[in-house]
Amino acid sequence: MLLIECPYCGPRPELEFAYGGQAHIARPADPSKASDQEWLEFLYLRDNTRGLFAERWRHARGCGRFFNAIRDTTTDHFVVTYKAGEARPAPTAGGAR
Amino acid sequence: MTLRTAKGGRIDRTRAISFTFDGQRCQGFAGDTLASALLANGVHLVNRSFKYHRPRGIVSAGAEEPNALVTVIRDAARHTPNLRATQVELYDGLVAESQHRWPSLKFDVGAVTSLLSPFIPAGFYNKTFMWPRSAWKALYEPPIRKAAGLGIAPKLPDPDRYAQQFVHCDVLVVGAGPAGLAAALEAAAAGARVILCDEQQELGGSLLAERDASVEGQPVATWLESAVKTLGANPRVRLLPRTTAFGYFPHNHIGLCERITDHLASPGSQQPRERMWQVRAREVVLTTGAIERPLIFPGNDRPGVMLAGAGRTYANRYGTKVGERAVIVAGSDAAYAAALDLAAAGVTIVAIADVRTGNDGPAASAARAAGLPISTGNTVLGTTGKLHVSGIRLGRVASDGTVVPSVTHACDVVLMSGGYTPSVHLHSQSRGKLAWDDAFGGFVPAAAAERTRSAGNCRGVSGLAATLGDGAAAGAAAATAAGFAATGRTYAAQTLDADIRGTPGALAQPATPVPPAKAFVDFQNDVTTRDIALAQREGFESIEHIKRYTTTGMATDQGKTSGLNALAMVAASSDRRIPDVGLTTYRMPYTPVTFGSFAGVARGDQFDPVRKTPSHEWAVARGGVFEDVGLWKRTRFFPVGGENMHAAVDRECLAVRNSVGMFDASTLGKIEVVGKDAAEFLNRFYVNNWSSLAPGRARYGILLRDDGFVYDDGVIGRLAADRFHVTTTTGGAARVFGMMEDYLQTEWTDLSVWITSTTEQWAVVAVQGPKARDVLAKLVTGIDLSPAALPHMAIANGEICGVPLMLFRVSFSGELGFEVNVPADYGTMVWEAIHAAGQEFGITPYGTEAMHVLRAEKGYIIVGQDTDGTMTPDDAGVAWAIGKTKPDFIGKRGLTRPALTAPGRKQLVGLETIDPKVVLEEGAQVVDAPNRPIPFPMIGYVTSSYRSAALGRSIAMAAVANGRARMGETIWVAMPGGDIPVKVVSPVFYDPQGARINV
């Protein structure tokens, strides 16, 4: 079970969280202007990253807040977690063990 | 107990204990394991093997035991199969039975499979029982399962309690041998919170089997006692004996299983049988030791052939001689230490046959000095004896590799040592890398993936002083990493320090052995050298494939004794180095863990939370039949006087149509949306236009995902300009709430809106039917119920039975309907009051089944039943709800995608069977012509299908391609018994004008 650092509550066990998929995919401000291809990419296309991956989590059975995390998909170690709306921190090698 | 040593050992010779094995009454001492007590009684034969039913004896003295699996029986329900006799602690009155034999261990009918063994090599079952496919389940598998097997699971429910506990610590030390004790002492002295666990009943590990070693100038037992005392006195240290670390999970989450009562003659009724500890450790030290390897030679599975270290443990720790006349086969110097200790215990050492060409380690030198008969350059050609070893045939390996027979020795025990394999299971489970250590001849932990380190034998360090020092260094490193100051220390120790290295693989054999005999690689799964060779001949090269084809390492012992030997054999015969062959994956659990300890208290009623509605007890008392809807218990129907479901549902439906019914709708998801931007939020969220909804009015809302597909629906009431009462489907409440939070927190942070889940705050009683107003008029105050004052889709606040009421005039039945919302605590009282007030009108409680029929008669959809996640509002026939003038809402752009606007999409329509008595199967496929040859195209499927008492016929809804353009057409529903003709009709079967709602 992963230990996840909620930016609001601190480190909590994984079973308090819900996974939210890839982070930093903003809904277009005016979807009507999106081409079919752009809309398809917004709906369905996601990265399948080996290594550092920015992803969304929700502390669903805790404070209820959404936040973002950078996790190394090869080790499951989190490099950093940060609040939704904050810019993605610069990539850091490895993950804190 | 004819084979007890004169003195010594850690058993309590003043406390005799009686037990039975296969009905035979035996004696042992306190401190014995079942295995040591059996051996003291001269019993080696304890099992029949998995595949060939060969007689098998005790091989080891620990968790790695492949053979000695027994069933321990307390009573009919407490009947634990597949326990390793080497780990079963003896208690007075213990009843143990051997497994997998019939009628008895000594005469086992299944042993005839041994005669057939030339015909059942590796892969036999896969090759033979292939055809016909259907016969596998019915014909082949049951007898194979029965013939090849382990113990029998108890038939009764487990009566014991199992506890679970989460715990945090700075340093977790796994394994309380010398390295683990030193690590724990160091970390604890530095001030760290330490947990030290060990699978055995006593802490000490290999120290418990030392004869006359000393540590820091003290006899080893004295040092051990004071070390344990020091740790035990430290309030920051938790000592957990009888506790197996079975799994290493991400982020230093380690599972421990503590056995609390299995060793007690009469466990206290309040004691849990086991406790599962879920440890979150800042730092971990793995000091899990090493496991001795058997040597591979013909007849190496005969009872009485054992690991040398086990023989030594039984002599030194348990005061038990494993035989009177021993032949020692040495593939490692460790065998010499065993020979010396057995000789000291009074066992005659017939011969020490070293399979290597030379030996000049300290243990070999000591044995030579003690005058034990030693020879080198040996191999083993076979063993003799039926149910117990009676002799061993040795051979000599010439310098050119040829093998010739040499001598035969009579003996009653053969002790073998192929060297030790570091126990890297937990390190590997933690995703740590392993590296081949050429000097040690084994895989040892390399780069760690977690905050963990290994010390002592499990990383290839041996020698008592070195092991203690390595443990201390690891403990200090762990404490330092956890924020404490520690430096480690050295230890002085005196012991024989036998070199525990050896050479894995099979012993040399003549080109054509006479007589041919099986040499076992994996005892528990009956895998022989020939099986491994066959797999390679048949082209299996990867060790992962060889493992699965031969099943080596796949038994419950997970190849603890066999893994490296199998690898070495594959390497040798494919001209590769062992590290180039690779390694199979170590998986949890290290040793089997009971289901009970995983389940803990989550059994029976405690398995899942249960959500009950306010009418629950009332319905139970009236014989209501329940169904599970998510975690909710909902009443499906209320049978009266022995009615079946059809009769009850017909009666309930007709009551609603003709008079009045009442229904507990409390499970509907309810979300209160509040804030100055509440209307704007809902405008963006739901397809409908909410700005135009006046306070005091409600509207049917549809929620899409951004792909344009229907996600949820429900009635939404505007309580005030800035306050909405949103209802969702019962199953969708949590995900709709989560989706609202998602958009509010991450997409539309400009909106000033708060949402609160109020599902459990409101009890909801739906009162439906032409007499609904008459019933409520008797109870409601402060609300004008007249059609003009409270029309369809209106909301009003008042009181019912003196408690606050939020009344929705809504209908999911097509009749005049109200939904009475009261604070949940008043739900039961109000339910009962409505029921009482409705008696004069024949009010009828109805369940979910009637609710479904009533709504289907009206063509009202149920999201998730009539929609499947690929339906648009237009497909579902509810496009009228979409606010046409809104610039955007979730799903608006998605609805314009080419595939969603393409012609020919499936649309929800009604179906009427030509024969009104036929009720279609939900999920059945719809086709446009009958009896076509397979394959033929499907044009849709049935989503809802019921018997309608009000209409006197069956009705159904279906998603059909171009459905609305097919009105009046006859199409067919494909069924195994033949295609059923149906007519496409409007999905609104009853009161299509909707006149009954507006009264």
PDB file of C-alpha atoms in Angstrom, chain B residues 517-733:
ATOM      1  CA  ALA B 517      16.039 -44.166  -9.467  1.00  0.00           C
ATOM      2  CA  LYS B 518      14.525 -40.777  -9.069  1.00  0.00           C
ATOM      3  CA  ALA B 519      16.629 -37.871  -7.824  1.00  0.00           C
ATOM      4  CA  PHE B 520      14.344 -35.151  -6.523  1.00  0.00           C
ATOM      5  CA  VAL B 521      14.913 -31.473  -7.088  1.00  0.00           C
ATOM      6  CA  ASP B 522      11.628 -30.232  -5.637  1.00  0.00           C
ATOM      7  CA  PHE B 523      10.314 -32.574  -2.956  1.00  0.00           C
ATOM      8  CA  GLN B 524       6.932 -31.001  -2.428  1.00  0.00           C
ATOM      9  CA  ASN B 525       5.946 -30.980  -6.088  1.00  0.00           C
ATOM     10  CA  ASP B 526       7.755 -34.232  -6.905  1.00  0.00           C
ATOM     11  CA  VAL B 527      10.006 -32.729  -9.556  1.00  0.00           C
ATOM     12  CA  THR B 528      12.982 -34.873 -10.518  1.00  0.00           C
ATOM     13  CA  THR B 529      16.203 -34.243 -12.384  1.00  0.00           C
ATOM     14  CA  ARG B 530      14.628 -36.022 -15.336  1.00  0.00           C
ATOM     15  CA  ASP B 531      11.717 -33.576 -15.429  1.00  0.00           C
ATOM     16  CA  ILE B 532      14.118 -30.643 -15.633  1.00  0.00           C
ATOM     17  CA  ALA B 533      16.108 -32.378 -18.369  1.00  0.00           C
ATOM     18  CA  LEU B 534      12.909 -33.227 -20.253  1.00  0.00           C
ATOM     19  CA  ALA B 535      11.734 -29.635 -20.144  1.00  0.00           C
ATOM     20  CA  GLN B 536      15.031 -28.515 -21.619  1.00  0.00           C
ATOM     21  CA  ARG B 537      14.925 -31.238 -24.270  1.00  0.00           C
ATOM     22  CA  GLU B 538      11.470 -30.056 -25.238  1.00  0.00           C
ATOM     23  CA  GLY B 539      12.827 -26.596 -25.843  1.00  0.00           C
ATOM     24  CA  PHE B 540      12.050 -24.698 -22.688  1.00  0.00           C
ATOM     25  CA  GLU B 541      14.942 -22.336 -22.093  1.00  0.00           C
ATOM     26  CA  SER B 542      13.636 -19.564 -19.861  1.00  0.00           C
ATOM     27  CA  ILE B 543      13.674 -20.501 -16.202  1.00  0.00           C
ATOM     28  CA  GLU B 544      10.183 -19.031 -15.941  1.00  0.00           C
ATOM     29  CA  HIS B 545       8.956 -21.549 -18.508  1.00  0.00           C
ATOM     30  CA  ILE B 546      10.858 -24.462 -16.995  1.00  0.00           C
ATOM     31  CA  LYS B 547       9.401 -23.574 -13.618  1.00  0.00           C
ATOM     32  CA  ARG B 548       5.852 -23.661 -14.929  1.00  0.00           C
ATOM     33  CA  TYR B 549       6.294 -26.714 -17.115  1.00  0.00           C
ATOM     34  CA  THR B 550       7.884 -28.818 -14.397  1.00  0.00           C
ATOM     35  CA  THR B 551       6.151 -26.977 -11.515  1.00  0.00           C
ATOM     36  CA  THR B 552       9.474 -26.790  -9.692  1.00  0.00           C
ATOM     37  CA  GLY B 553       9.320 -24.126  -7.011  1.00  0.00           C
ATOM     38  CA  MET B 554       5.547 -23.800  -7.367  1.00  0.00           C
ATOM     39  CA  ALA B 555       4.513 -25.755  -4.292  1.00  0.00           C
ATOM     40  CA  THR B 556       3.468 -24.155  -1.016  1.00  0.00           C
ATOM     41  CA  ASP B 557       7.135 -23.927   0.018  1.00  0.00           C
ATOM     42  CA  GLN B 558       7.792 -21.862  -3.126  1.00  0.00           C
ATOM     43  CA  GLY B 559      11.029 -23.703  -3.769  1.00  0.00           C
ATOM     44  CA  LYS B 560      12.873 -22.580  -0.662  1.00  0.00           C
ATOM     45  CA  THR B 561      15.084 -25.661  -0.791  1.00  0.00           C
ATOM     46  CA  SER B 562      14.875 -26.350  -4.524  1.00  0.00           C
ATOM     47  CA  GLY B 563      15.128 -23.037  -6.363  1.00  0.00           C
ATOM     48  CA  LEU B 564      18.865 -22.593  -6.671  1.00  0.00           C
ATOM     49  CA  ASN B 565      19.486 -26.291  -7.348  1.00  0.00           C
ATOM     50  CA  ALA B 566      17.046 -26.165 -10.265  1.00  0.00           C
ATOM     51  CA  LEU B 567      18.708 -23.043 -11.605  1.00  0.00           C
ATOM     52  CA  ALA B 568      22.130 -24.629 -11.322  1.00  0.00           C
ATOM     53  CA  MET B 569      20.980 -27.727 -13.201  1.00  0.00           C
ATOM     54  CA  VAL B 570      19.496 -25.649 -16.000  1.00  0.00           C
ATOM     55  CA  ALA B 571      22.682 -23.591 -16.143  1.00  0.00           C
ATOM     56  CA  ALA B 572      24.904 -26.664 -16.250  1.00  0.00           C
ATOM     57  CA  SER B 573      23.017 -28.414 -19.012  1.00  0.00           C
ATOM     58  CA  SER B 574      22.656 -25.295 -21.138  1.00  0.00           C
ATOM     59  CA  ASP B 575      26.254 -24.166 -20.664  1.00  0.00           C
ATOM     60  CA  ARG B 576      25.292 -20.957 -19.002  1.00  0.00           C
ATOM     61  CA  ARG B 577      26.280 -19.308 -15.760  1.00  0.00           C
ATOM     62  CA  ILE B 578      23.570 -19.335 -13.111  1.00  0.00           C
ATOM     63  CA  PRO B 579      23.069 -15.539 -13.211  1.00  0.00           C
ATOM     64  CA  ASP B 580      22.618 -15.800 -16.980  1.00  0.00           C
ATOM     65  CA  VAL B 581      19.772 -18.264 -16.544  1.00  0.00           C
ATOM     66  CA  GLY B 582      17.956 -15.679 -14.455  1.00  0.00           C
ATOM     67  CA  LEU B 583      15.718 -15.968 -11.489  1.00  0.00           C
ATOM     68  CA  THR B 584      12.042 -16.463 -10.974  1.00  0.00           C
ATOM     69  CA  THR B 585      10.106 -13.876  -9.009  1.00  0.00           C
ATOM     70  CA  TYR B 586       9.679 -14.107  -5.265  1.00  0.00           C
ATOM     71  CA  ARG B 587       6.135 -13.431  -4.242  1.00  0.00           C
ATOM     72  CA  MET B 588       4.358 -13.032  -0.989  1.00  0.00           C
ATOM     73  CA  PRO B 589       3.544 -14.819   1.256  1.00  0.00           C
ATOM     74  CA  TYR B 590       6.862 -16.136   2.521  1.00  0.00           C
ATOM     75  CA  THR B 591       4.977 -18.999   4.145  1.00  0.00           C
ATOM     76  CA  PRO B 592       1.228 -19.599   3.816  1.00  0.00           C
ATOM     77  CA  VAL B 593      -0.986 -17.181   5.732  1.00  0.00           C
ATOM     78  CA  THR B 594      -4.519 -18.010   6.863  1.00  0.00           C
ATOM     79  CA  PHE B 595      -7.471 -16.369   5.167  1.00  0.00           C
ATOM     80  CA  GLY B 596      -8.688 -15.549   8.653  1.00  0.00           C
ATOM     81  CA  SER B 597      -5.854 -13.175   9.395  1.00  0.00           C
ATOM     82  CA  PHE B 598      -6.394 -11.346   6.115  1.00  0.00           C
ATOM     83  CA  ALA B 599     -10.124 -11.131   6.736  1.00  0.00           C
ATOM     84  CA  GLY B 600      -9.814 -10.081  10.374  1.00  0.00           C
ATOM     85  CA  VAL B 601     -13.228  -9.048  11.602  1.00  0.00           C
ATOM     86  CA  ALA B 602     -14.507  -8.448   8.065  1.00  0.00           C
ATOM     87  CA  ARG B 603     -16.572 -11.627   7.893  1.00  0.00           C
ATOM     88  CA  GLY B 604     -20.261 -12.385   7.659  1.00  0.00           C
ATOM     89  CA  ASP B 605     -22.280  -9.307   8.588  1.00  0.00           C
ATOM     90  CA  GLN B 606     -19.068  -7.382   9.094  1.00  0.00           C
ATOM     91  CA  PHE B 607     -17.780  -8.092   5.591  1.00  0.00           C
ATOM     92  CA  ASP B 608     -19.149  -4.897   4.114  1.00  0.00           C
ATOM     93  CA  PRO B 609     -20.995  -1.958   5.624  1.00  0.00           C
ATOM     94  CA  VAL B 610     -24.762  -2.267   5.245  1.00  0.00           C
ATOM     95  CA  ARG B 611     -26.923   0.773   4.568  1.00  0.00           C
ATOM     96  CA  LYS B 612     -30.495   0.555   5.755  1.00  0.00           C
ATOM     97  CA  THR B 613     -33.410   2.836   4.987  1.00  0.00           C
ATOM     98  CA  PRO B 614     -35.851   4.192   7.606  1.00  0.00           C
ATOM     99  CA  SER B 615     -38.469   1.599   6.661  1.00  0.00           C
ATOM    100  CA  HIS B 616     -36.016  -1.291   6.987  1.00  0.00           C
ATOM    101  CA  GLU B 617     -37.150  -2.812  10.276  1.00  0.00           C
ATOM    102  CA  TRP B 618     -40.787  -2.180   9.370  1.00  0.00           C
ATOM    103  CA  ALA B 619     -40.272  -4.053   6.120  1.00  0.00           C
ATOM    104  CA  VAL B 620     -38.419  -6.892   7.826  1.00  0.00           C
ATOM    105  CA  ALA B 621     -41.302  -7.280  10.268  1.00  0.00           C
ATOM    106  CA  ARG B 622     -43.725  -7.541   7.333  1.00  0.00           C
ATOM    107  CA  GLY B 623     -41.750 -10.169   5.484  1.00  0.00           C
ATOM    108  CA  GLY B 624     -40.368  -7.791   2.872  1.00  0.00           C
ATOM    109  CA  VAL B 625     -37.960  -9.413   0.437  1.00  0.00           C
ATOM    110  CA  PHE B 626     -34.749  -7.435   0.080  1.00  0.00           C
ATOM    111  CA  GLU B 627     -32.226  -6.895  -2.647  1.00  0.00           C
ATOM    112  CA  ASP B 628     -28.775  -5.352  -2.495  1.00  0.00           C
ATOM    113  CA  VAL B 629     -28.332  -2.095  -4.384  1.00  0.00           C
ATOM    114  CA  GLY B 630     -24.741  -1.131  -3.801  1.00  0.00           C
ATOM    115  CA  LEU B 631     -24.423  -1.286  -0.031  1.00  0.00           C
ATOM    116  CA  TRP B 632     -28.112  -0.495   0.413  1.00  0.00           C
ATOM    117  CA  LYS B 633     -30.664  -3.047   1.419  1.00  0.00           C
ATOM    118  CA  ARG B 634     -33.822  -2.200  -0.490  1.00  0.00           C
ATOM    119  CA  THR B 635     -37.174  -3.915  -0.240  1.00  0.00           C
ATOM    120  CA  ARG B 636     -37.850  -5.610  -3.544  1.00  0.00           C
ATOM    121  CA  PHE B 637     -41.486  -6.505  -2.823  1.00  0.00           C
ATOM    122  CA  PHE B 638     -43.815  -7.081   0.107  1.00  0.00           C
ATOM    123  CA  PRO B 639     -45.446 -10.505  -0.320  1.00  0.00           C
ATOM    124  CA  VAL B 640     -48.836 -10.964   1.352  1.00  0.00           C
ATOM    125  CA  GLY B 641     -50.259 -14.333   2.277  1.00  0.00           C
ATOM    126  CA  GLY B 642     -47.725 -16.519   0.536  1.00  0.00           C
ATOM    127  CA  GLU B 643     -47.660 -14.581  -2.718  1.00  0.00           C
ATOM    128  CA  ASN B 644     -44.829 -15.161  -5.134  1.00  0.00           C
ATOM    129  CA  MET B 645     -42.966 -12.194  -6.581  1.00  0.00           C
ATOM    130  CA  HIS B 646     -45.155 -11.909  -9.693  1.00  0.00           C
ATOM    131  CA  ALA B 647     -48.341 -11.842  -7.684  1.00  0.00           C
ATOM    132  CA  ALA B 648     -46.945  -9.341  -5.192  1.00  0.00           C
ATOM    133  CA  VAL B 649     -45.611  -7.026  -7.886  1.00  0.00           C
ATOM    134  CA  ASP B 650     -48.876  -7.164  -9.845  1.00  0.00           C
ATOM    135  CA  ARG B 651     -50.820  -6.270  -6.717  1.00  0.00           C
ATOM    136  CA  GLU B 652     -48.434  -3.466  -5.737  1.00  0.00           C
ATOM    137  CA  CYS B 653     -48.506  -1.955  -9.250  1.00  0.00           C
ATOM    138  CA  LEU B 654     -52.284  -2.049  -9.497  1.00  0.00           C
ATOM    139  CA  ALA B 655     -52.601  -0.408  -6.103  1.00  0.00           C
ATOM    140  CA  VAL B 656     -50.507   2.539  -7.302  1.00  0.00           C
ATOM    141  CA  ARG B 657     -52.469   2.801 -10.551  1.00  0.00           C
ATOM    142  CA  ASN B 658     -55.860   2.512  -8.898  1.00  0.00           C
ATOM    143  CA  SER B 659     -55.470   3.950  -5.407  1.00  0.00           C
ATOM    144  CA  VAL B 660     -52.202   4.745  -3.667  1.00  0.00           C
ATOM    145  CA  GLY B 661     -48.863   3.122  -2.868  1.00  0.00           C
ATOM    146  CA  MET B 662     -45.898   4.121  -0.787  1.00  0.00           C
ATOM    147  CA  PHE B 663     -42.256   3.506  -1.511  1.00  0.00           C
ATOM    148  CA  ASP B 664     -39.044   4.146   0.412  1.00  0.00           C
ATOM    149  CA  ALA B 665     -36.964   6.318  -1.899  1.00  0.00           C
ATOM    150  CA  SER B 666     -34.429   7.312   0.751  1.00  0.00           C
ATOM    151  CA  THR B 667     -31.543   5.691  -1.089  1.00  0.00           C
ATOM    152  CA  LEU B 668     -31.629   8.294  -3.855  1.00  0.00           C
ATOM    153  CA  GLY B 669     -28.413  10.253  -3.841  1.00  0.00           C
ATOM    154  CA  LYS B 670     -28.933  13.795  -2.583  1.00  0.00           C
ATOM    155  CA  ILE B 671     -26.531  16.675  -2.912  1.00  0.00           C
ATOM    156  CA  GLU B 672     -27.160  20.203  -1.750  1.00  0.00           C
ATOM    157  CA  VAL B 673     -25.557  22.754  -4.048  1.00  0.00           C
ATOM    158  CA  VAL B 674     -25.270  26.187  -2.461  1.00  0.00           C
ATOM    159  CA  GLY B 675     -23.670  29.493  -3.334  1.00  0.00           C
ATOM    160  CA  LYS B 676     -24.114  32.580  -5.422  1.00  0.00           C
ATOM    161  CA  ASP B 677     -22.925  30.674  -8.494  1.00  0.00           C
ATOM    162  CA  ALA B 678     -24.983  27.555  -7.808  1.00  0.00           C
ATOM    163  CA  ALA B 679     -27.219  28.050 -10.859  1.00  0.00           C
ATOM    164  CA  GLU B 680     -24.255  28.807 -13.087  1.00  0.00           C
ATOM    165  CA  PHE B 681     -22.484  25.714 -11.808  1.00  0.00           C
ATOM    166  CA  LEU B 682     -25.467  23.513 -12.590  1.00  0.00           C
ATOM    167  CA  ASN B 683     -25.803  25.189 -15.997  1.00  0.00           C
ATOM    168  CA  ARG B 684     -22.277  24.076 -16.788  1.00  0.00           C
ATOM    169  CA  PHE B 685     -22.676  20.700 -15.151  1.00  0.00           C
ATOM    170  CA  TYR B 686     -26.082  19.384 -16.268  1.00  0.00           C
ATOM    171  CA  VAL B 687     -27.476  19.652 -19.798  1.00  0.00           C
ATOM    172  CA  ASN B 688     -30.531  21.617 -18.664  1.00  0.00           C
ATOM    173  CA  ASN B 689     -31.080  25.294 -18.266  1.00  0.00           C
ATOM    174  CA  TRP B 690     -31.218  26.040 -14.546  1.00  0.00           C
ATOM    175  CA  SER B 691     -31.292  29.837 -14.692  1.00  0.00           C
ATOM    176  CA  SER B 692     -34.884  29.655 -15.855  1.00  0.00           C
ATOM    177  CA  LEU B 693     -35.963  27.412 -13.001  1.00  0.00           C
ATOM    178  CA  ALA B 694     -37.866  29.382 -10.387  1.00  0.00           C
ATOM    179  CA  PRO B 695     -37.341  28.751  -6.682  1.00  0.00           C
ATOM    180  CA  GLY B 696     -39.965  26.304  -5.507  1.00  0.00           C
ATOM    181  CA  ARG B 697     -39.816  24.362  -8.761  1.00  0.00           C
ATOM    182  CA  ALA B 698     -38.007  21.197  -9.821  1.00  0.00           C
ATOM    183  CA  ARG B 699     -36.800  19.815 -13.118  1.00  0.00           C
ATOM    184  CA  TYR B 700     -35.552  16.498 -14.453  1.00  0.00           C
ATOM    185  CA  GLY B 701     -31.797  16.880 -14.969  1.00  0.00           C
ATOM    186  CA  ILE B 702     -29.437  14.915 -17.151  1.00  0.00           C
ATOM    187  CA  LEU B 703     -25.725  14.707 -16.577  1.00  0.00           C
ATOM    188  CA  LEU B 704     -23.307  13.773 -19.345  1.00  0.00           C
ATOM    189  CA  ARG B 705     -19.594  13.176 -19.384  1.00  0.00           C
ATOM    190  CA  ASP B 706     -17.525  15.311 -21.697  1.00  0.00           C
ATOM    191  CA  ASP B 707     -17.661  12.520 -24.268  1.00  0.00           C
ATOM    192  CA  GLY B 708     -21.392  13.233 -24.631  1.00  0.00           C
ATOM    193  CA  PHE B 709     -22.699  10.065 -23.039  1.00  0.00           C
ATOM    194  CA  VAL B 710     -25.358   9.952 -20.326  1.00  0.00           C
ATOM    195  CA  TYR B 711     -23.755   9.546 -16.896  1.00  0.00           C
ATOM    196  CA  ASP B 712     -26.524  10.159 -14.390  1.00  0.00           C
ATOM    197  CA  ASP B 713     -29.946  11.727 -13.978  1.00  0.00           C
ATOM    198  CA  GLY B 714     -32.276  12.922 -11.274  1.00  0.00           C
ATOM    199  CA  VAL B 715     -34.764  15.550 -10.231  1.00  0.00           C
ATOM    200  CA  ILE B 716     -33.209  18.832  -9.155  1.00  0.00           C
ATOM    201  CA  GLY B 717     -35.209  21.281  -7.088  1.00  0.00           C
ATOM    202  CA  ARG B 718     -34.425  24.958  -6.629  1.00  0.00           C
ATOM    203  CA  LEU B 719     -35.004  25.654  -2.956  1.00  0.00           C
ATOM    204  CA  ALA B 720     -33.862  29.278  -3.180  1.00  0.00           C
ATOM    205  CA  ALA B 721     -32.051  31.493  -5.636  1.00  0.00           C
ATOM    206  CA  ASP B 722     -28.717  30.219  -4.371  1.00  0.00           C
ATOM    207  CA  ARG B 723     -29.697  26.725  -3.209  1.00  0.00           C
ATOM    208  CA  PHE B 724     -30.479  23.532  -5.138  1.00  0.00           C
ATOM    209  CA  HIS B 725     -31.462  20.077  -3.972  1.00  0.00           C
ATOM    210  CA  VAL B 726     -29.908  17.655  -6.475  1.00  0.00           C
ATOM    211  CA  THR B 727     -30.928  14.024  -6.547  1.00  0.00           C
ATOM    212  CA  THR B 728     -28.893  11.331  -8.259  1.00  0.00           C
ATOM    213  CA  THR B 729     -29.365   7.667  -8.983  1.00  0.00           C
ATOM    214  CA  THR B 730     -28.875   5.450  -5.945  1.00  0.00           C
ATOM    215  CA  GLY B 731     -25.684   3.955  -7.336  1.00  0.00           C
ATOM    216  CA  GLY B 732     -24.375   7.211  -8.794  1.00  0.00           C
ATOM    217  CA  ALA B 733     -24.428   9.381  -5.681  1.00  0.00           C
TER     218      ALA B 733
END
